[in-house]
Structures are given as C-alpha cells and as structure tokens.
Amino acid sequence: GQQVMQIPQYQHVQEGEDFTTYCNSSTTLSNIQWYKQRPGGHPVFLIQLVKSGEVKKQKRLTFQFGEAKKNSSLHITATQTTDVGTYFCGSNFGNEKLTFGTGTRLTIIP
Amino acid sequence: IAGITQAPTSQILAAGRRMTLRCTQDMRHNAMYWYRQDLGLGLRLIHYSNTAGTTGKGEVPDGYSVSRANTDDFPLTLASAVPSQTSVYFCASSHSGANVLTFGAGSRLTVL
C-alpha cells in the first residue's frame, strides 16, 4: 500500500543543536504536509510542499521536497525547548485521504 | 472559537461495551476524518467522509463504524470494544479532501 516512512523514530538533542527528520516514499508524492504535536496535544499543521525541489522556511525551520518528489525533510536550526514534540509528515498520494508517517519524537536536553 | 470539539476527553470502558466518540466542527468543512494514535505507529486513518452522506474506509476500519448525517457531526462508534482499541482518537476536518487538516483535542479511550 501507499506508505510514508519517517526516520528517526526518536531524537534527543542538546538545546542549541540542530535536528532533522526525514520522510521517504517508494512512489511519487503529489504533496507533503508537515504537522507538529506538542506533548499531550494534538497535531497542528505547519506547512505543505507541492513542487519538485521546493524549499520553504519558517524562522528556524526549513522544509524541503525532493527533486523526485519521493522524499522530504524538516530541519530545525539551533533547537529550543519550545521545539519539543512529535513531528509528522503526511501525503494524500493524489487521493482524498491523508496518510501519515510514524512521526519523529524530539526531546531537548537543556 | 471555530474548531473541532471531541467528547469525551477520556473514557475507561469494559470490553464488549458499545461506545460512541463524538466529533463536531463549526468550520463548515466538507471532509472529516477519524485517526487513532498509538505509540510507534503514528496516526492511522480509521474512516473518513468527503461530504455529508458519504463515508469511506481508511487503513484500520475493522471494529469501527461512522455516520455523516450532516456537515458538522461525524461520530465514531465501537460496537463491541476490545482491548486493542485502547488508543487516543483524533477527529480532523478539512475544507476539501486532502487539504490541510484541523485536528480536535483527542479522546483517550481505555478498554479493559
């Protein structure tokens, strides 16, 4: 079936270090969406990428969509304690349902 | 405040009992979804509805049913709960299918 693989499952970083999570698919993606879920909270939409090679930035967050539209990454520069949470990627594979990756849980060591 | 309301927030349920999780949105979104979240498995789609009167099966539909009688409400029913249905359930909606999702706060269900 259509799946989005996300790695790593967990990441522990010292505050101030960078963090990256990756999503990969065996099939071409029509789009990629990224969500953040704070501990005890619900997923909140961050961004959507649709174009091959697209790069978008939100302050310290950089989102990339691969040239082949089969992978994506989220990079956080100089992590802060407010970045703690689980980051999910998802794609609809051209249909009406959004399929998510398993998520990357980020913890920050002060 | 516009958004999605889920109820109950949490529930402990005996196996074999029937349970309905409620979801209401006031954003006039056409599409609604139910996901379950389990550690290590991420968010898995149970059922969805593209518009009032239609529903579809997601990745893990067995043991669950939904209805969409109107635009605002999308209840999820467990006809006979089993312990493997212990999870956090999130309702979500979007303006149209595959668009950006807005999630509710979640319902934590424990089946004993």
PDB file of C-alpha atoms in Angstrom:
ATOM      1  CA  GLY A   1       0.000   0.000   0.000  1.00  0.00           C
ATOM      2  CA  GLN A   2       0.907   3.649  -0.064  1.00  0.00           C
ATOM      3  CA  GLN A   3       3.182   4.435   2.811  1.00  0.00           C
ATOM      4  CA  VAL A   4       5.378   7.219   4.026  1.00  0.00           C
ATOM      5  CA  MET A   5       8.389   6.068   6.008  1.00  0.00           C
ATOM      6  CA  GLN A   6       9.697   8.518   8.589  1.00  0.00           C
ATOM      7  CA  ILE A   7      13.034   8.408  10.409  1.00  0.00           C
ATOM      8  CA  PRO A   8      14.278   8.577  13.046  1.00  0.00           C
ATOM      9  CA  GLN A   9      11.541   7.463  15.425  1.00  0.00           C
ATOM     10  CA  TYR A  10      13.181   9.301  18.332  1.00  0.00           C
ATOM     11  CA  GLN A  11      15.777  12.043  18.555  1.00  0.00           C
ATOM     12  CA  HIS A  12      17.332  13.514  21.672  1.00  0.00           C
ATOM     13  CA  VAL A  13      19.390  16.664  21.198  1.00  0.00           C
ATOM     14  CA  GLN A  14      21.096  19.192  23.390  1.00  0.00           C
ATOM     15  CA  GLU A  15      19.443  22.582  23.332  1.00  0.00           C
ATOM     16  CA  GLY A  16      21.068  24.622  20.590  1.00  0.00           C
ATOM     17  CA  GLU A  17      21.881  21.624  18.386  1.00  0.00           C
ATOM     18  CA  ASP A  18      20.258  21.081  15.028  1.00  0.00           C
ATOM     19  CA  PHE A  19      17.603  18.445  14.296  1.00  0.00           C
ATOM     20  CA  THR A  20      16.425  16.789  11.101  1.00  0.00           C
ATOM     21  CA  THR A  21      13.637  14.334  10.365  1.00  0.00           C
ATOM     22  CA  TYR A  22      13.170  12.581   7.030  1.00  0.00           C
ATOM     23  CA  CYS A  23      10.229  11.170   5.120  1.00  0.00           C
ATOM     24  CA  ASN A  24      10.538   8.763   2.237  1.00  0.00           C
ATOM     25  CA  SER A  25       8.157   7.092  -0.165  1.00  0.00           C
ATOM     26  CA  SER A  26       8.616   4.460  -2.858  1.00  0.00           C
ATOM     27  CA  THR A  27       6.081   6.288  -5.017  1.00  0.00           C
ATOM     28  CA  THR A  28       5.942   9.854  -6.262  1.00  0.00           C
ATOM     29  CA  LEU A  29       4.098  12.114  -3.880  1.00  0.00           C
ATOM     30  CA  SER A  30       1.605  14.716  -5.063  1.00  0.00           C
ATOM     31  CA  ASN A  31       2.338  16.770  -1.956  1.00  0.00           C
ATOM     32  CA  ILE A  32       3.858  16.565   1.510  1.00  0.00           C
ATOM     33  CA  GLN A  33       2.449  18.131   4.635  1.00  0.00           C
ATOM     34  CA  TRP A  34       4.182  18.562   7.993  1.00  0.00           C
ATOM     35  CA  TYR A  35       2.493  18.688  11.391  1.00  0.00           C
ATOM     36  CA  LYS A  36       3.747  19.227  14.928  1.00  0.00           C
ATOM     37  CA  GLN A  37       2.216  17.656  18.016  1.00  0.00           C
ATOM     38  CA  ARG A  38       3.244  19.014  21.389  1.00  0.00           C
ATOM     39  CA  PRO A  39       3.301  16.520  24.296  1.00  0.00           C
ATOM     40  CA  GLY A  40      -0.288  15.858  25.344  1.00  0.00           C
ATOM     41  CA  GLY A  41      -1.617  17.908  22.454  1.00  0.00           C
ATOM     42  CA  HIS A  42      -2.994  17.400  19.006  1.00  0.00           C
ATOM     43  CA  PRO A  43      -1.275  17.656  15.607  1.00  0.00           C
ATOM     44  CA  VAL A  44      -1.071  21.166  14.217  1.00  0.00           C
ATOM     45  CA  PHE A  45      -0.389  21.934  10.569  1.00  0.00           C
ATOM     46  CA  LEU A  46       2.984  23.530   9.819  1.00  0.00           C
ATOM     47  CA  ILE A  47       3.372  23.612   6.043  1.00  0.00           C
ATOM     48  CA  GLN A  48       2.608  21.997   2.700  1.00  0.00           C
ATOM     49  CA  LEU A  49       5.043  21.443  -0.167  1.00  0.00           C
ATOM     50  CA  VAL A  50       3.858  20.563  -3.667  1.00  0.00           C
ATOM     51  CA  LYS A  51       6.633  21.426  -6.134  1.00  0.00           C
ATOM     52  CA  SER A  52       9.671  19.348  -7.005  1.00  0.00           C
ATOM     53  CA  GLY A  53      12.737  20.669  -5.174  1.00  0.00           C
ATOM     54  CA  GLU A  54      10.681  23.131  -3.162  1.00  0.00           C
ATOM     55  CA  VAL A  55      12.259  24.687  -0.076  1.00  0.00           C
ATOM     56  CA  LYS A  56      10.311  26.700   2.473  1.00  0.00           C
ATOM     57  CA  LYS A  57      11.423  28.329   5.698  1.00  0.00           C
ATOM     58  CA  GLN A  58       9.612  29.275   8.865  1.00  0.00           C
ATOM     59  CA  LYS A  59      12.056  31.024  11.172  1.00  0.00           C
ATOM     60  CA  ARG A  60      14.416  28.235  12.317  1.00  0.00           C
ATOM     61  CA  LEU A  61      12.525  25.508  10.435  1.00  0.00           C
ATOM     62  CA  THR A  62      13.478  24.549   6.870  1.00  0.00           C
ATOM     63  CA  PHE A  63      11.297  22.208   4.832  1.00  0.00           C
ATOM     64  CA  GLN A  64      12.464  20.534   1.644  1.00  0.00           C
ATOM     65  CA  PHE A  65      10.715  18.448  -1.003  1.00  0.00           C
ATOM     66  CA  GLY A  66      12.976  16.218  -3.071  1.00  0.00           C
ATOM     67  CA  GLU A  67      13.535  16.665  -6.786  1.00  0.00           C
ATOM     68  CA  ALA A  68      11.870  13.320  -7.487  1.00  0.00           C
ATOM     69  CA  LYS A  69       9.024  14.138  -5.053  1.00  0.00           C
ATOM     70  CA  LYS A  70       9.685  10.911  -3.157  1.00  0.00           C
ATOM     71  CA  ASN A  71      11.258  12.370  -0.043  1.00  0.00           C
ATOM     72  CA  SER A  72      11.092  15.359   2.250  1.00  0.00           C
ATOM     73  CA  SER A  73      12.916  16.701   5.265  1.00  0.00           C
ATOM     74  CA  LEU A  74      12.323  19.065   8.139  1.00  0.00           C
ATOM     75  CA  HIS A  75      15.407  20.716   9.614  1.00  0.00           C
ATOM     76  CA  ILE A  76      15.406  22.781  12.796  1.00  0.00           C
ATOM     77  CA  THR A  77      18.401  25.025  13.407  1.00  0.00           C
ATOM     78  CA  ALA A  78      19.538  25.665  16.969  1.00  0.00           C
ATOM     79  CA  THR A  79      16.752  23.833  18.759  1.00  0.00           C
ATOM     80  CA  GLN A  80      14.918  25.406  21.667  1.00  0.00           C
ATOM     81  CA  THR A  81      12.820  23.809  24.391  1.00  0.00           C
ATOM     82  CA  THR A  82       9.707  25.010  22.568  1.00  0.00           C
ATOM     83  CA  ASP A  83      10.575  22.655  19.705  1.00  0.00           C
ATOM     84  CA  VAL A  84       9.803  19.597  21.835  1.00  0.00           C
ATOM     85  CA  GLY A  85       7.143  17.363  20.338  1.00  0.00           C
ATOM     86  CA  THR A  86       6.426  14.841  17.627  1.00  0.00           C
ATOM     87  CA  TYR A  87       6.756  15.854  14.003  1.00  0.00           C
ATOM     88  CA  PHE A  88       4.660  14.079  11.396  1.00  0.00           C
ATOM     89  CA  CYS A  89       4.834  14.148   7.649  1.00  0.00           C
ATOM     90  CA  GLY A  90       1.876  13.128   5.534  1.00  0.00           C
ATOM     91  CA  SER A  91       0.749  12.889   1.946  1.00  0.00           C
ATOM     92  CA  ASN A  92      -2.523  12.231   0.191  1.00  0.00           C
ATOM     93  CA  PHE A  93      -0.940  10.329  -2.709  1.00  0.00           C
ATOM     94  CA  GLY A  94      -3.329  12.095  -5.055  1.00  0.00           C
ATOM     95  CA  ASN A  95      -6.482  10.912  -3.300  1.00  0.00           C
ATOM     96  CA  GLU A  96      -8.754  12.375  -0.662  1.00  0.00           C
ATOM     97  CA  LYS A  97      -7.101  10.731   2.358  1.00  0.00           C
ATOM     98  CA  LEU A  98      -4.016  11.966   4.182  1.00  0.00           C
ATOM     99  CA  THR A  99      -1.585   9.179   5.101  1.00  0.00           C
ATOM    100  CA  PHE A 100       0.918   9.978   7.830  1.00  0.00           C
ATOM    101  CA  GLY A 101       4.374   8.739   8.625  1.00  0.00           C
ATOM    102  CA  THR A 102       5.020   7.255  12.064  1.00  0.00           C
ATOM    103  CA  GLY A 103       6.427  10.516  13.380  1.00  0.00           C
ATOM    104  CA  THR A 104       9.700  11.616  14.973  1.00  0.00           C
ATOM    105  CA  ARG A 105       9.617  12.417  18.660  1.00  0.00           C
ATOM    106  CA  LEU A 106      12.044  15.194  19.543  1.00  0.00           C
ATOM    107  CA  THR A 107      13.230  15.722  23.082  1.00  0.00           C
ATOM    108  CA  ILE A 108      15.514  18.571  24.106  1.00  0.00           C
ATOM    109  CA  ILE A 109      18.164  18.275  26.804  1.00  0.00           C
ATOM    110  CA  PRO A 110      18.502  21.710  28.422  1.00  0.00           C
TER     111      PRO A 110
ATOM    112  CA  ILE B   1     -13.761  29.934  18.732  1.00  0.00           C
ATOM    113  CA  ALA B   2     -14.092  27.976  15.499  1.00  0.00           C
ATOM    114  CA  GLY B   3     -12.742  24.483  15.552  1.00  0.00           C
ATOM    115  CA  ILE B   4     -13.417  20.860  16.362  1.00  0.00           C
ATOM    116  CA  THR B   5     -14.938  19.581  19.584  1.00  0.00           C
ATOM    117  CA  GLN B   6     -14.432  15.980  20.658  1.00  0.00           C
ATOM    118  CA  ALA B   7     -16.157  14.197  23.515  1.00  0.00           C
ATOM    119  CA  PRO B   8     -15.457  12.576  25.822  1.00  0.00           C
ATOM    120  CA  THR B   9     -11.922  13.736  26.610  1.00  0.00           C
ATOM    121  CA  SER B  10     -11.182  10.377  28.147  1.00  0.00           C
ATOM    122  CA  GLN B  11     -13.090   7.210  28.923  1.00  0.00           C
ATOM    123  CA  ILE B  12     -12.466   3.850  30.540  1.00  0.00           C
ATOM    124  CA  LEU B  13     -14.620   1.167  29.051  1.00  0.00           C
ATOM    125  CA  ALA B  14     -15.242  -2.510  29.754  1.00  0.00           C
ATOM    126  CA  ALA B  15     -14.593  -4.882  26.880  1.00  0.00           C
ATOM    127  CA  GLY B  16     -17.736  -5.749  24.976  1.00  0.00           C
ATOM    128  CA  ARG B  17     -19.418  -2.427  25.639  1.00  0.00           C
ATOM    129  CA  ARG B  18     -20.609  -0.105  22.918  1.00  0.00           C
ATOM    130  CA  MET B  19     -19.045   3.349  22.742  1.00  0.00           C
ATOM    131  CA  THR B  20     -19.564   6.405  20.570  1.00  0.00           C
ATOM    132  CA  LEU B  21     -16.954   9.123  20.301  1.00  0.00           C
ATOM    133  CA  ARG B  22     -18.445  12.417  19.262  1.00  0.00           C
ATOM    134  CA  CYS B  23     -16.947  14.975  16.919  1.00  0.00           C
ATOM    135  CA  THR B  24     -18.422  18.326  15.915  1.00  0.00           C
ATOM    136  CA  GLN B  25     -16.900  21.052  13.778  1.00  0.00           C
ATOM    137  CA  ASP B  26     -18.168  24.565  13.152  1.00  0.00           C
ATOM    138  CA  MET B  27     -15.907  25.493  10.253  1.00  0.00           C
ATOM    139  CA  ARG B  28     -18.272  24.175   7.556  1.00  0.00           C
ATOM    140  CA  HIS B  29     -15.551  21.846   6.358  1.00  0.00           C
ATOM    141  CA  ASN B  30     -16.687  19.265   3.832  1.00  0.00           C
ATOM    142  CA  ALA B  31     -14.288  16.481   4.770  1.00  0.00           C
ATOM    143  CA  MET B  32     -13.901  14.807   8.158  1.00  0.00           C
ATOM    144  CA  TYR B  33     -11.626  12.058   9.410  1.00  0.00           C
ATOM    145  CA  TRP B  34     -11.006   9.758  12.353  1.00  0.00           C
ATOM    146  CA  TYR B  35      -7.457   8.739  13.231  1.00  0.00           C
ATOM    147  CA  ARG B  36      -6.112   6.632  16.044  1.00  0.00           C
ATOM    148  CA  GLN B  37      -2.685   7.279  17.512  1.00  0.00           C
ATOM    149  CA  ASP B  38      -0.619   4.516  19.062  1.00  0.00           C
ATOM    150  CA  LEU B  39       2.985   4.661  20.221  1.00  0.00           C
ATOM    151  CA  GLY B  40       5.345   3.742  17.423  1.00  0.00           C
ATOM    152  CA  LEU B  41       2.558   3.533  14.853  1.00  0.00           C
ATOM    153  CA  GLY B  42       1.823   7.194  14.315  1.00  0.00           C
ATOM    154  CA  LEU B  43      -1.581   8.356  13.101  1.00  0.00           C
ATOM    155  CA  ARG B  44      -3.644   5.751  11.292  1.00  0.00           C
ATOM    156  CA  LEU B  45      -6.828   6.597   9.424  1.00  0.00           C
ATOM    157  CA  ILE B  46      -9.922   4.691  10.557  1.00  0.00           C
ATOM    158  CA  HIS B  47     -12.738   6.194   8.486  1.00  0.00           C
ATOM    159  CA  TYR B  48     -13.316   9.376   6.560  1.00  0.00           C
ATOM    160  CA  SER B  49     -16.101  11.342   4.913  1.00  0.00           C
ATOM    161  CA  ASN B  50     -15.664  13.655   1.964  1.00  0.00           C
ATOM    162  CA  THR B  51     -19.086  15.223   2.345  1.00  0.00           C
ATOM    163  CA  ALA B  52     -22.302  14.780   4.278  1.00  0.00           C
ATOM    164  CA  GLY B  53     -23.994  11.491   3.419  1.00  0.00           C
ATOM    165  CA  THR B  54     -20.820   9.691   2.303  1.00  0.00           C
ATOM    166  CA  THR B  55     -18.205   7.728   4.229  1.00  0.00           C
ATOM    167  CA  GLY B  56     -15.165   5.662   3.359  1.00  0.00           C
ATOM    168  CA  LYS B  57     -12.811   3.192   4.981  1.00  0.00           C
ATOM    169  CA  GLY B  58      -9.303   4.098   5.969  1.00  0.00           C
ATOM    170  CA  GLU B  59      -6.320   1.985   6.887  1.00  0.00           C
ATOM    171  CA  VAL B  60      -7.756   0.355  10.049  1.00  0.00           C
ATOM    172  CA  PRO B  61     -11.582   0.342   9.821  1.00  0.00           C
ATOM    173  CA  ASP B  62     -12.375  -3.031  11.420  1.00  0.00           C
ATOM    174  CA  GLY B  63     -14.416  -2.781  14.614  1.00  0.00           C
ATOM    175  CA  TYR B  64     -15.446   0.810  13.928  1.00  0.00           C
ATOM    176  CA  SER B  65     -18.351   2.482  12.163  1.00  0.00           C
ATOM    177  CA  VAL B  66     -19.136   6.089  11.308  1.00  0.00           C
ATOM    178  CA  SER B  67     -22.019   8.149  10.012  1.00  0.00           C
ATOM    179  CA  ARG B  68     -22.238  11.607   8.462  1.00  0.00           C
ATOM    180  CA  ALA B  69     -25.814  12.770   8.674  1.00  0.00           C
ATOM    181  CA  ASN B  70     -24.862  16.439   8.370  1.00  0.00           C
ATOM    182  CA  THR B  71     -21.819  18.623   7.706  1.00  0.00           C
ATOM    183  CA  ASP B  72     -20.937  19.311  11.320  1.00  0.00           C
ATOM    184  CA  ASP B  73     -21.053  15.920  13.041  1.00  0.00           C
ATOM    185  CA  PHE B  74     -19.004  12.775  12.492  1.00  0.00           C
ATOM    186  CA  PRO B  75     -19.427  10.245  15.329  1.00  0.00           C
ATOM    187  CA  LEU B  76     -17.259   7.152  15.611  1.00  0.00           C
ATOM    188  CA  THR B  77     -18.843   4.025  17.112  1.00  0.00           C
ATOM    189  CA  LEU B  78     -17.197   0.967  18.578  1.00  0.00           C
ATOM    190  CA  ALA B  79     -19.942  -1.660  18.516  1.00  0.00           C
ATOM    191  CA  SER B  80     -18.211  -4.043  20.930  1.00  0.00           C
ATOM    192  CA  ALA B  81     -14.990  -2.632  22.338  1.00  0.00           C
ATOM    193  CA  VAL B  82     -11.855  -4.780  22.624  1.00  0.00           C
ATOM    194  CA  PRO B  83      -8.608  -4.019  24.494  1.00  0.00           C
ATOM    195  CA  SER B  84      -6.709  -3.494  21.223  1.00  0.00           C
ATOM    196  CA  GLN B  85      -8.899  -0.451  20.643  1.00  0.00           C
ATOM    197  CA  THR B  86      -7.225   1.278  23.582  1.00  0.00           C
ATOM    198  CA  SER B  87      -5.805   4.375  21.939  1.00  0.00           C
ATOM    199  CA  VAL B  88      -6.026   8.119  21.517  1.00  0.00           C
ATOM    200  CA  TYR B  89      -8.582   9.032  18.876  1.00  0.00           C
ATOM    201  CA  PHE B  90      -8.357  12.237  16.884  1.00  0.00           C
ATOM    202  CA  CYS B  91     -11.083  13.701  14.766  1.00  0.00           C
ATOM    203  CA  ALA B  92      -9.993  16.058  11.992  1.00  0.00           C
ATOM    204  CA  SER B  93     -11.579  18.079   9.244  1.00  0.00           C
ATOM    205  CA  SER B  94     -10.560  19.875   6.096  1.00  0.00           C
ATOM    206  CA  HIS B  95     -12.168  22.216   3.623  1.00  0.00           C
ATOM    207  CA  SER B  96     -11.932  19.520   0.972  1.00  0.00           C
ATOM    208  CA  GLY B  97     -10.403  16.091   0.739  1.00  0.00           C
ATOM    209  CA  ALA B  98      -6.614  16.028   1.051  1.00  0.00           C
ATOM    210  CA  ASN B  99      -6.484  19.644   2.110  1.00  0.00           C
ATOM    211  CA  VAL B 100      -4.905  20.914   5.322  1.00  0.00           C
ATOM    212  CA  LEU B 101      -6.274  19.116   8.374  1.00  0.00           C
ATOM    213  CA  THR B 102      -7.524  20.737  11.560  1.00  0.00           C
ATOM    214  CA  PHE B 103      -7.492  18.328  14.491  1.00  0.00           C
ATOM    215  CA  GLY B 104      -9.599  18.106  17.605  1.00  0.00           C
ATOM    216  CA  ALA B 105      -8.038  17.760  21.049  1.00  0.00           C
ATOM    217  CA  GLY B 106      -8.442  13.981  21.047  1.00  0.00           C
ATOM    218  CA  SER B 107     -10.295  11.349  23.047  1.00  0.00           C
ATOM    219  CA  ARG B 108      -8.280   8.919  25.149  1.00  0.00           C
ATOM    220  CA  LEU B 109     -10.032   5.559  25.306  1.00  0.00           C
ATOM    221  CA  THR B 110      -9.004   2.678  27.550  1.00  0.00           C
ATOM    222  CA  VAL B 111     -10.697  -0.692  27.059  1.00  0.00           C
ATOM    223  CA  LEU B 112     -10.249  -3.138  29.921  1.00  0.00           C
TER     224      LEU B 112
END
